PDB file of C-alpha atoms in Angstrom:
ATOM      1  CA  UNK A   1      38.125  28.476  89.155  1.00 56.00           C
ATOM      2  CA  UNK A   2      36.262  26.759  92.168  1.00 79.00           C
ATOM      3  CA  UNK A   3      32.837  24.902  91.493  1.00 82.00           C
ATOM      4  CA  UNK A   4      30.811  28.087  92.742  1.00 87.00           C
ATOM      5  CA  UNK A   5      32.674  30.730  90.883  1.00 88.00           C
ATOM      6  CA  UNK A   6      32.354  28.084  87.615  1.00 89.00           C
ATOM      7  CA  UNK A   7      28.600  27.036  87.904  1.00 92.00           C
ATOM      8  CA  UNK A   8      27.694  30.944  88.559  1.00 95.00           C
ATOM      9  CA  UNK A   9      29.339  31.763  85.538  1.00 95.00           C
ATOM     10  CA  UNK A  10      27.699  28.786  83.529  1.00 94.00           C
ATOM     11  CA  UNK A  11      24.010  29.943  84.769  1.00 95.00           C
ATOM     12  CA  UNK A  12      24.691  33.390  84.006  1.00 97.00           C
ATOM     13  CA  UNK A  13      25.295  32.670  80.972  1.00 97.00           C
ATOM     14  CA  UNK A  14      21.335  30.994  80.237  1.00 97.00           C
ATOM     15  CA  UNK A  15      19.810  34.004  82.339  1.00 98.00           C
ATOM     16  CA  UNK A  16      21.535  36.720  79.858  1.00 97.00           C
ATOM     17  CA  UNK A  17      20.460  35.048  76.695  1.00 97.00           C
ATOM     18  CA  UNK A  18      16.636  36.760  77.807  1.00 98.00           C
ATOM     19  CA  UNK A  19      16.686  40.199  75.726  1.00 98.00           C
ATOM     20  CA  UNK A  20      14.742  41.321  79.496  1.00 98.00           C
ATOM     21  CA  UNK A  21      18.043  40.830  81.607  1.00 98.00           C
ATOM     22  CA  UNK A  22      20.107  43.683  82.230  1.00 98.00           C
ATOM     23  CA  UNK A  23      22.867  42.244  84.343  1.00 98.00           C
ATOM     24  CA  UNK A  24      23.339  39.810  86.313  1.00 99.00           C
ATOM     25  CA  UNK A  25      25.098  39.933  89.799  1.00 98.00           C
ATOM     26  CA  UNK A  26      27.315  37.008  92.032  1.00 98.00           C
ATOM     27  CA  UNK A  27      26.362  37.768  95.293  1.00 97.00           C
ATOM     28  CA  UNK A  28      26.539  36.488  98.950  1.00 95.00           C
ATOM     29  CA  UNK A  29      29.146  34.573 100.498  1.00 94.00           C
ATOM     30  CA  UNK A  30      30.664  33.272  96.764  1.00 94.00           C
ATOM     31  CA  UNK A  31      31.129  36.612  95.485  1.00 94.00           C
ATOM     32  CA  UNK A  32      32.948  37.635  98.451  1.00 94.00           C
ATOM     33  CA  UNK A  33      35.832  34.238  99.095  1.00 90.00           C
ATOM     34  CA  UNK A  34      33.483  33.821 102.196  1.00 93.00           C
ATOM     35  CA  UNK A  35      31.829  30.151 101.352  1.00 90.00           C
ATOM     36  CA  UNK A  36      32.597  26.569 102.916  1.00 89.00           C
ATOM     37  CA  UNK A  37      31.106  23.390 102.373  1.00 86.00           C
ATOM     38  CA  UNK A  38      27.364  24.401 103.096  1.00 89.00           C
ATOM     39  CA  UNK A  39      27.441  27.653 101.033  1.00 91.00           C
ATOM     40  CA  UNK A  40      24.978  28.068  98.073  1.00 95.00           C
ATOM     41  CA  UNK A  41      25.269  30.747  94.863  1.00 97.00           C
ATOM     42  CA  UNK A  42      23.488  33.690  95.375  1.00 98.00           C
ATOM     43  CA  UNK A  43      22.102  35.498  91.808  1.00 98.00           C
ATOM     44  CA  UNK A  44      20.897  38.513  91.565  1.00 99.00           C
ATOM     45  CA  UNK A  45      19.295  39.608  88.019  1.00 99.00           C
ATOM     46  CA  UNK A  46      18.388  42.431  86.976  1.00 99.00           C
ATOM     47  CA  UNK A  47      15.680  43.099  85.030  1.00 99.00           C
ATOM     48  CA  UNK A  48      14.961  45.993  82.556  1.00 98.00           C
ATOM     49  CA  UNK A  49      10.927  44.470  82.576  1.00 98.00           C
ATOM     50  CA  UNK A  50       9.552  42.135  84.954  1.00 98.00           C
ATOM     51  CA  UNK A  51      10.020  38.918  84.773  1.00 98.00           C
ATOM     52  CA  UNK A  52       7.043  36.140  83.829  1.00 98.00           C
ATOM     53  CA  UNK A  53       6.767  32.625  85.136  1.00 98.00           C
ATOM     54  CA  UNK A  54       8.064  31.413  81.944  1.00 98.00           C
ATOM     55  CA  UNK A  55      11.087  33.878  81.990  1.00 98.00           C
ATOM     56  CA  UNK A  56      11.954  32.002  85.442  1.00 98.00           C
ATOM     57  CA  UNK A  57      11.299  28.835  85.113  1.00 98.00           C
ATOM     58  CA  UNK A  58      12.555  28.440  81.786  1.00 97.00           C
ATOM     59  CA  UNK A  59      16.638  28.495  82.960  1.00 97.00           C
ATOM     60  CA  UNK A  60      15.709  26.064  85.906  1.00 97.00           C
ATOM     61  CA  UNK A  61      14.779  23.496  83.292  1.00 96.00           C
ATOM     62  CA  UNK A  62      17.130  23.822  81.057  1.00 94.00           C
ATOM     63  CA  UNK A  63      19.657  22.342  83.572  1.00 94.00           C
ATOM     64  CA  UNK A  64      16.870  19.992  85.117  1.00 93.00           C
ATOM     65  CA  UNK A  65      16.825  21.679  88.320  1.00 95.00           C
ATOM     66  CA  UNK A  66      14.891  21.135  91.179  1.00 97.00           C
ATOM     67  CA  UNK A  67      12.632  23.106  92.286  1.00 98.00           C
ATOM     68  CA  UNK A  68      12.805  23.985  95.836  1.00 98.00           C
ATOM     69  CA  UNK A  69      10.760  26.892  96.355  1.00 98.00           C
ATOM     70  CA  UNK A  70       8.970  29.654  94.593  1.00 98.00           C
ATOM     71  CA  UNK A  71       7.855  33.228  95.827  1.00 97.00           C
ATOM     72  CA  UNK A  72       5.698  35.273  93.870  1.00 95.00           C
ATOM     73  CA  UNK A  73       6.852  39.203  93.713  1.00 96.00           C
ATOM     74  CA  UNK A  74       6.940  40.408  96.967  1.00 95.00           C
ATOM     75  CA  UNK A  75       8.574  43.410  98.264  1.00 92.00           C
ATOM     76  CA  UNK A  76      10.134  44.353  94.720  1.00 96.00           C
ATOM     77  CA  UNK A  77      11.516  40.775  94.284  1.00 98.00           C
ATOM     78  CA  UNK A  78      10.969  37.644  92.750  1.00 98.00           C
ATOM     79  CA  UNK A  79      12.490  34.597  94.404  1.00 98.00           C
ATOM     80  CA  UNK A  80      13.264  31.082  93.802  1.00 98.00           C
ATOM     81  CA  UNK A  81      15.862  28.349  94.874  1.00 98.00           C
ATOM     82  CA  UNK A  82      16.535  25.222  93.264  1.00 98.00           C
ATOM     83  CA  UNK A  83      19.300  22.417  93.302  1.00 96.00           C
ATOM     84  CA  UNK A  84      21.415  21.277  90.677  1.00 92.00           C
ATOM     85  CA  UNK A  85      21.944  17.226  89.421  1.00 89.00           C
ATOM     86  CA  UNK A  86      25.432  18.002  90.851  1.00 86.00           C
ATOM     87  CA  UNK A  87      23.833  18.698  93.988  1.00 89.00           C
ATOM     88  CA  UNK A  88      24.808  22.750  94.388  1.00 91.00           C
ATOM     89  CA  UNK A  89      21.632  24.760  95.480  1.00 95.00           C
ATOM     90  CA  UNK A  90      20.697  28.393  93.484  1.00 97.00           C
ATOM     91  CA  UNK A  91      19.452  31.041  95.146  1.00 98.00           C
ATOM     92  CA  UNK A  92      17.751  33.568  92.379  1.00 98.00           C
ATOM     93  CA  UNK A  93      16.571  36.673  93.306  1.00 98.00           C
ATOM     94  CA  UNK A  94      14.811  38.882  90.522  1.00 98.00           C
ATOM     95  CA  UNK A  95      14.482  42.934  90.670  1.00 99.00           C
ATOM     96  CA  UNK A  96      13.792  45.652  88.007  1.00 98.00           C
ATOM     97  CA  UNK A  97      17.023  47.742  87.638  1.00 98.00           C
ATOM     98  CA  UNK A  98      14.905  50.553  88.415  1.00 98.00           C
ATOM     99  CA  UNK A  99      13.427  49.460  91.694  1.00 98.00           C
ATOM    100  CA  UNK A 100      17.824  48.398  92.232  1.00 99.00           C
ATOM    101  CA  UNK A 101      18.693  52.189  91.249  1.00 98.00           C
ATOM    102  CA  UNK A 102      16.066  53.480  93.783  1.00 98.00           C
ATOM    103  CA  UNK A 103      16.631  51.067  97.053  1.00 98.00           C
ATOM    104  CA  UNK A 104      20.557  52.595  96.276  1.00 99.00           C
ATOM    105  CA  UNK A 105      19.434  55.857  96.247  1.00 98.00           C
ATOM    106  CA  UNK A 106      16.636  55.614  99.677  1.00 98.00           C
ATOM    107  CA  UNK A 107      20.231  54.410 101.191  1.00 99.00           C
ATOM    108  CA  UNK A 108      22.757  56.752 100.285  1.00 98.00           C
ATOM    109  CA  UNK A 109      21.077  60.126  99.292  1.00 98.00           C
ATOM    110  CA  UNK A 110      18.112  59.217 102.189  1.00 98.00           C
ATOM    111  CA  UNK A 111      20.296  57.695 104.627  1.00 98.00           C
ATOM    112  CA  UNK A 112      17.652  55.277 105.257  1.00 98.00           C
ATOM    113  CA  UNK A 113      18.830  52.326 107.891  1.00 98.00           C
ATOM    114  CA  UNK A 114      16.344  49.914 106.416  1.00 98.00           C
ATOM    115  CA  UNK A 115      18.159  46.373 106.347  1.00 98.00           C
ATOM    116  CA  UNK A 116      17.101  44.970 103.560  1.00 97.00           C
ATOM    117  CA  UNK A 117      17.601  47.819 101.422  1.00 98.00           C
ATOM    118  CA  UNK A 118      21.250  48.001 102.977  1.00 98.00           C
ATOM    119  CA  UNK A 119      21.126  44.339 101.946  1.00 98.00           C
ATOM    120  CA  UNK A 120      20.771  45.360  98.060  1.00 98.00           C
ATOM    121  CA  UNK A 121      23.303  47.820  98.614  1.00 98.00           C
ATOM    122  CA  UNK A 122      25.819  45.654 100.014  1.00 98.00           C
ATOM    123  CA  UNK A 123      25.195  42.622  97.380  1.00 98.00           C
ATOM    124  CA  UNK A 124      26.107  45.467  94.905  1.00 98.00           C
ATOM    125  CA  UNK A 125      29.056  46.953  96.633  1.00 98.00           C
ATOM    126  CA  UNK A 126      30.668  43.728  97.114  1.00 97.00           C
ATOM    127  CA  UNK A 127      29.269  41.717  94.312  1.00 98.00           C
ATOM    128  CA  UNK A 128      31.077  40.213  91.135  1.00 97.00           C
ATOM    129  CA  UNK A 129      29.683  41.227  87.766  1.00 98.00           C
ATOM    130  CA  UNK A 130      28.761  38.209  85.337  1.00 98.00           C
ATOM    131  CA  UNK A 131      26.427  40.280  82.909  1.00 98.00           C
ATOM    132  CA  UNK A 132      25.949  43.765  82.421  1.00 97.00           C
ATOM    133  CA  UNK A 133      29.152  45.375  83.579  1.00 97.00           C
ATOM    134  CA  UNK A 134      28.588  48.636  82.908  1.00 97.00           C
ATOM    135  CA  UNK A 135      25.284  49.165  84.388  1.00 98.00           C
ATOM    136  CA  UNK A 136      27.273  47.235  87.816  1.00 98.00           C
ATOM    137  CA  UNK A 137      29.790  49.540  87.762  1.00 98.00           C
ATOM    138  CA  UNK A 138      27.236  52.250  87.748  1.00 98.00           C
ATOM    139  CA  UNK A 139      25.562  51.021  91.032  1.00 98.00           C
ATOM    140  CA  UNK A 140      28.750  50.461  92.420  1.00 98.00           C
ATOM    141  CA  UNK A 141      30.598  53.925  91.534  1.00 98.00           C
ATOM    142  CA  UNK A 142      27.234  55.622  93.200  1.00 98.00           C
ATOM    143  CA  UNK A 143      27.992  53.075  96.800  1.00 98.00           C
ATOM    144  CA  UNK A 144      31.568  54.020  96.492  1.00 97.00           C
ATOM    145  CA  UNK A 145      31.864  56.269  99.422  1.00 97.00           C
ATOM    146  CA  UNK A 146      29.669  55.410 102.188  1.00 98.00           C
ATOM    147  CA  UNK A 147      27.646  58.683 103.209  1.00 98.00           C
ATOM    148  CA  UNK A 148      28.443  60.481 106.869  1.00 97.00           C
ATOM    149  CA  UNK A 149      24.707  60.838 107.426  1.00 98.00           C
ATOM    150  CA  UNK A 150      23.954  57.346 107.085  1.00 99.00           C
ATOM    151  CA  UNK A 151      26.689  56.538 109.719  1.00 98.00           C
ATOM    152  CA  UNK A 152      25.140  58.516 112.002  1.00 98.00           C
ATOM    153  CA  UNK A 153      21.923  57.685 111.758  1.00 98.00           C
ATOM    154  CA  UNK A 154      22.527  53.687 112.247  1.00 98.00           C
ATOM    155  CA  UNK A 155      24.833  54.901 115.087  1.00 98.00           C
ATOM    156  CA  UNK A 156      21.669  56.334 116.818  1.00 96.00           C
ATOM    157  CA  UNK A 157      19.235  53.972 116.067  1.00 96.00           C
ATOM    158  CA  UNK A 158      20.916  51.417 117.279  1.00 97.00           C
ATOM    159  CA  UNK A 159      22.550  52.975 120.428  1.00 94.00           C
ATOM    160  CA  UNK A 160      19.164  52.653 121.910  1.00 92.00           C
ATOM    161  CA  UNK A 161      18.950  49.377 123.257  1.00 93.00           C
ATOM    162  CA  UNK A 162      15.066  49.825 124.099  1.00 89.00           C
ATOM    163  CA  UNK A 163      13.697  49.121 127.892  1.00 90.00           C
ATOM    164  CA  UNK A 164      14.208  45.748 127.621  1.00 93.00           C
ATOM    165  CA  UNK A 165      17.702  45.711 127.850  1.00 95.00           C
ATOM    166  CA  UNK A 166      17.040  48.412 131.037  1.00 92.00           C
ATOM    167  CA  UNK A 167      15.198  45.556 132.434  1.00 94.00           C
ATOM    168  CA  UNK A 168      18.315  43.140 132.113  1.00 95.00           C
ATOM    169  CA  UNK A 169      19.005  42.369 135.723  1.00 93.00           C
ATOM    170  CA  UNK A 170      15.572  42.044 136.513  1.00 95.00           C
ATOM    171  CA  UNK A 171      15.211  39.106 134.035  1.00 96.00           C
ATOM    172  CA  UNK A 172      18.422  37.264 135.292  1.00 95.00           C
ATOM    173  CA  UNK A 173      17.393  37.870 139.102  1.00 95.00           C
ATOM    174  CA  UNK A 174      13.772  36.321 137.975  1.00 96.00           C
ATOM    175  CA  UNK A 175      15.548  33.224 135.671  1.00 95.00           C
ATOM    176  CA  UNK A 176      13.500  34.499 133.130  1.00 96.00           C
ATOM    177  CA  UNK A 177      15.417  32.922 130.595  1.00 96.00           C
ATOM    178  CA  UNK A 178      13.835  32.752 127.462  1.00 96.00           C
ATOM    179  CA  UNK A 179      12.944  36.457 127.303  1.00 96.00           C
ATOM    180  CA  UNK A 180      16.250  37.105 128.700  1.00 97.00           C
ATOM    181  CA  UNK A 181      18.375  34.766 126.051  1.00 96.00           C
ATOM    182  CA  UNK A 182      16.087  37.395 123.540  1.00 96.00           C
ATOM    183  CA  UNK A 183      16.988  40.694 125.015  1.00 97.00           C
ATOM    184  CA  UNK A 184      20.806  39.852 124.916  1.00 97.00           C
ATOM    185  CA  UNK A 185      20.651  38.667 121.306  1.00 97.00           C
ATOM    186  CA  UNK A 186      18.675  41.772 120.742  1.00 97.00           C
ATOM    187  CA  UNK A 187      21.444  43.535 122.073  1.00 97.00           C
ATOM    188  CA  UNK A 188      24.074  42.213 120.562  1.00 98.00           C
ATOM    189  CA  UNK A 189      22.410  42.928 116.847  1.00 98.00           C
ATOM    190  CA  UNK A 190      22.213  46.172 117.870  1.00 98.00           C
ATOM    191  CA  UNK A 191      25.686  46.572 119.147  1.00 98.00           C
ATOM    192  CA  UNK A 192      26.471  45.526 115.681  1.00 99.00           C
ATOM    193  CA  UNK A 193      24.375  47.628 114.225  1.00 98.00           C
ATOM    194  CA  UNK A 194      26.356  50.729 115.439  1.00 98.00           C
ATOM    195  CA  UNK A 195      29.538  48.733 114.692  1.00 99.00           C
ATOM    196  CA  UNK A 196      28.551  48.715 110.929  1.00 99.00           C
ATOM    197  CA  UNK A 197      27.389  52.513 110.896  1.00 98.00           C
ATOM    198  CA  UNK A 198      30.910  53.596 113.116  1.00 98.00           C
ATOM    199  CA  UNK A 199      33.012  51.410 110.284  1.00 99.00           C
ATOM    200  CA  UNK A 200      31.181  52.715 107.444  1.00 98.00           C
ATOM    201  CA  UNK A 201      29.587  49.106 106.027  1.00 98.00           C
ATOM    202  CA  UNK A 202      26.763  48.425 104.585  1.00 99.00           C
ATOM    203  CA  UNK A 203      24.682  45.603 106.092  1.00 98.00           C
ATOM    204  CA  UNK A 204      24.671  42.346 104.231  1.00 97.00           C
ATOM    205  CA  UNK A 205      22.122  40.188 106.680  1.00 96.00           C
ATOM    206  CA  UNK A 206      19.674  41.464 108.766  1.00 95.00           C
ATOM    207  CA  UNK A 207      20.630  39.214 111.039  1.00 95.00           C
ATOM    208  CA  UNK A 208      24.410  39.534 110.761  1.00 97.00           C
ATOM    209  CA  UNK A 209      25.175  36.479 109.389  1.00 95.00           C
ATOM    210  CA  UNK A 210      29.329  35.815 108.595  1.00 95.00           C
ATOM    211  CA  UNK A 211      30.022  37.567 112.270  1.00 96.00           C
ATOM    212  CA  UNK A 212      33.607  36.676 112.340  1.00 96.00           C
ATOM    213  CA  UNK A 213      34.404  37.887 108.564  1.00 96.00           C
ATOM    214  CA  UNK A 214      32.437  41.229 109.202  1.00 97.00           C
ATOM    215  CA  UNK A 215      34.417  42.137 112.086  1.00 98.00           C
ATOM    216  CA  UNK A 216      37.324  41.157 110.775  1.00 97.00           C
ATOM    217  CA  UNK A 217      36.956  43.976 108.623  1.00 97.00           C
ATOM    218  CA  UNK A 218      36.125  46.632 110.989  1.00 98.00           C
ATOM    219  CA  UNK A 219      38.691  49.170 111.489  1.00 98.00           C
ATOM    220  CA  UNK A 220      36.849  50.396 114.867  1.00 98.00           C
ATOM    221  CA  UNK A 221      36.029  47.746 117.092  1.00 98.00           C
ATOM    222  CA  UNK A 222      36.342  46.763 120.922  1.00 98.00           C
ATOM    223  CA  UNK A 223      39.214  44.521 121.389  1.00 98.00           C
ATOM    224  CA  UNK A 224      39.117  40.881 121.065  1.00 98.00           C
ATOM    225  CA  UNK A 225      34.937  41.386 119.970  1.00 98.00           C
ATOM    226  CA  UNK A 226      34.273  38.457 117.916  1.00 98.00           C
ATOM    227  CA  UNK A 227      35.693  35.917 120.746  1.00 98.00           C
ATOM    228  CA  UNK A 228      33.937  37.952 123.498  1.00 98.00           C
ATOM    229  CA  UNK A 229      30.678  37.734 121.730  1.00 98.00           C
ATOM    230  CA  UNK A 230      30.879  33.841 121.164  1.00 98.00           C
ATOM    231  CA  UNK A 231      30.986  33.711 124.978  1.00 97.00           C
ATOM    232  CA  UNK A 232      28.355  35.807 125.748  1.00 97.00           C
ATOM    233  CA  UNK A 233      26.469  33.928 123.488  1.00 96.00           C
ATOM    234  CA  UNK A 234      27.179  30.362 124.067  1.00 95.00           C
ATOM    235  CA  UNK A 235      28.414  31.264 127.885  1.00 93.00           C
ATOM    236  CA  UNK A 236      26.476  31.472 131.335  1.00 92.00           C
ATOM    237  CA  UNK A 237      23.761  34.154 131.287  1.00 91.00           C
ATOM    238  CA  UNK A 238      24.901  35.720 134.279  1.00 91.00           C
ATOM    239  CA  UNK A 239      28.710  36.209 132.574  1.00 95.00           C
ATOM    240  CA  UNK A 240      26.439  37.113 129.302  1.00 96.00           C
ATOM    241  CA  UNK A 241      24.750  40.078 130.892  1.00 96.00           C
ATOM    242  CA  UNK A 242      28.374  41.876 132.282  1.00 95.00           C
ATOM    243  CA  UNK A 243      30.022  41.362 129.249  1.00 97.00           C
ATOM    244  CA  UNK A 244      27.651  42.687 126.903  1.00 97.00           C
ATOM    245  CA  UNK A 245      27.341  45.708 129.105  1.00 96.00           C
ATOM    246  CA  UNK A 246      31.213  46.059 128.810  1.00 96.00           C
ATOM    247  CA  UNK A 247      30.667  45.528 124.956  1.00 97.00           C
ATOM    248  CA  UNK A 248      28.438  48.578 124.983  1.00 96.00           C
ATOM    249  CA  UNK A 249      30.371  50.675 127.054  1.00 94.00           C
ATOM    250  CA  UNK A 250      33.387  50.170 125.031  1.00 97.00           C
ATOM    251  CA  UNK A 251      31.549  50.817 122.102  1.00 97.00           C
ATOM    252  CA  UNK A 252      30.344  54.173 123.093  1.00 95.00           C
ATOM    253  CA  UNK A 253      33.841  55.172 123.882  1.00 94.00           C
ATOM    254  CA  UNK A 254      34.832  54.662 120.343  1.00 97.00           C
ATOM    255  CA  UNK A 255      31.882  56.384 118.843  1.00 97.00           C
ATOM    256  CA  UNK A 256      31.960  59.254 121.335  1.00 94.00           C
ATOM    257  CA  UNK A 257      35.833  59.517 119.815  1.00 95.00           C
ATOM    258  CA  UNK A 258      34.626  59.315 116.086  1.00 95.00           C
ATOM    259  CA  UNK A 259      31.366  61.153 116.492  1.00 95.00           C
ATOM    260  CA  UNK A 260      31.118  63.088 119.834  1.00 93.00           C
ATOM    261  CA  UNK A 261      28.380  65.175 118.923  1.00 91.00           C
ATOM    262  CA  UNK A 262      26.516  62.265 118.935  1.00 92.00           C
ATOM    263  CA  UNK A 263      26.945  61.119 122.480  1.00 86.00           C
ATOM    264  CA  UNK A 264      25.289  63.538 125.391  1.00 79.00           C
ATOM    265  CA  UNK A 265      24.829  63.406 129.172  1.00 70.00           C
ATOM    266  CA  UNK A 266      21.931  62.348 128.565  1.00 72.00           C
ATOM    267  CA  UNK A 267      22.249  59.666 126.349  1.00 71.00           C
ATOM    268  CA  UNK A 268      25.536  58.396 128.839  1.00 71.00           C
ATOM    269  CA  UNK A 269      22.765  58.365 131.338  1.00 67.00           C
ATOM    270  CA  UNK A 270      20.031  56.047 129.480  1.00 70.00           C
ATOM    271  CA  UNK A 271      22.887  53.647 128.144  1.00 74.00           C
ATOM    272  CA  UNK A 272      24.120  53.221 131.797  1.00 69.00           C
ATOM    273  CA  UNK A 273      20.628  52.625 133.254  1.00 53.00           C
ATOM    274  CA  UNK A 274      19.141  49.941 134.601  1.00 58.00           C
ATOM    275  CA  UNK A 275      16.899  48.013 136.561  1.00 50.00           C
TER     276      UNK A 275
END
């Protein structure tokens, strides 16, 4: 057992002595073989009532943590990081099991897109269990089989790269570069964005952090995608601009193969347009 996998499993077992906790998830890159040397341990709790100060603070100090920061509830979560004497940083984020249960459900029986609630889904799908099995396994059963609907939906929201990206050539012609370096980063989350919905996974980072290990697990995928996009995004604008167009074009190919209901004349048209 590595010194992640073995300090997770030591500070779950503090968090589940509190008769509030329902379980208590591994999650980020830890749970998922992903980390390196500047990874951290990602908790998620679960909590059956919400957590005080006291119910926080109180594991922090048993291992004479330090304090790093501390977010009051906000957006159904309570947050915190702190550091270890051995020097390995905790990440703690706090939710009711019920507010959990219905992020999961606005995902998969709504089809909602919303990131960060395809964040909580994700953490789930691919999280470890160190407390509360059962009620994991629950979550995870329902995330099982990512829904048709919801594949379609990021598919379309993201297949519209906004005028921005219309204005491309006008930007590079104008060495407009800061606003330009924005609308191809822009457009390459949202390329991913329909990657993700066309290879049925749940997003883990809003801003699609782990790149290479997420494609690496797409079935569906323009060839060669994860070296192409390091060049367009460490590479000469100019070069940028073609190749992300090619990225998108590709792209549609293999969703108008998957999903050609989905892709029109006149959607071709607005993709293809620009200025």
């Amino acid at each position: 057992m590595d010194i992640f996998k073995k300090q997770s499993v030591e500070r779950a077992k503090i968090y589940q002595q509190n008769p509030k906790v329902e379980s208590i998830l591994l999650a980020g890159s830890v749970s998922r073989g992903w980390q390196d040397e500047h990874s951290d341990i990602e908790l998620h709790i679960f909590w059956n009532d919400p957590p005080t100060d006291d119910d926080r603070l109180s594991p922090i100090n048993k291992v004479n943590g330090k304090i790093l920061s501390y977010h009051p509830y906000e957006d159904e979560e309570w947050s915190e990081a702190y550091v270890t004497r051995e020097g390995v940083k905790f990440e703690i984020s706090s939710y009711l099991t019920s507010s959990v249960e219905k992020m999961i459900e606005d995902v998969v029986s709504r089809s909602e897109t919303d990131y960060d609630k395809q964040c909580i889904a994700s953490s789930v799908y691919y999280g470890q269990s160190l407390f509360g099995e059962e009620k994991i396994t629950q979550l995870k059963n329902i995330l099982h089989t990512y829904p048709e609907k919801l594949a379609k939906e990021m598919i379309l929201e993201n297949l519209d790269f906004g005028n921005r990206w219309h204005n491309r050539k006008a930007l590079l012609n104008r060495q407009d570069w800061l606003m330009l370096y924005s609308v191809i980063c822009d457009a390459a989350k949202k390329l991913l964005g329909v990657l993700f919905g066309l290879n049925k996974m749940y997003v883990h980072h809003p801003a699609f952090k782990w790149m290479q290990n997420s494609i690496a697990l797409m079935e569906f995928r323009p060839d060669n995608l994860y070296e192409r996009l390091t060049e367009i995004l460490s590479g000469k604008p100019e070069n940028s601009v073609a190749a992300l167009t090619d990225l998108i074009d590709e792209t549609t190919l293999l969703v108008e193969k998957q999903f050609p209901e989905l892709i029109n004349s006149e959607k071709k048209k607005r993709l293809n347009y620009s200025k």
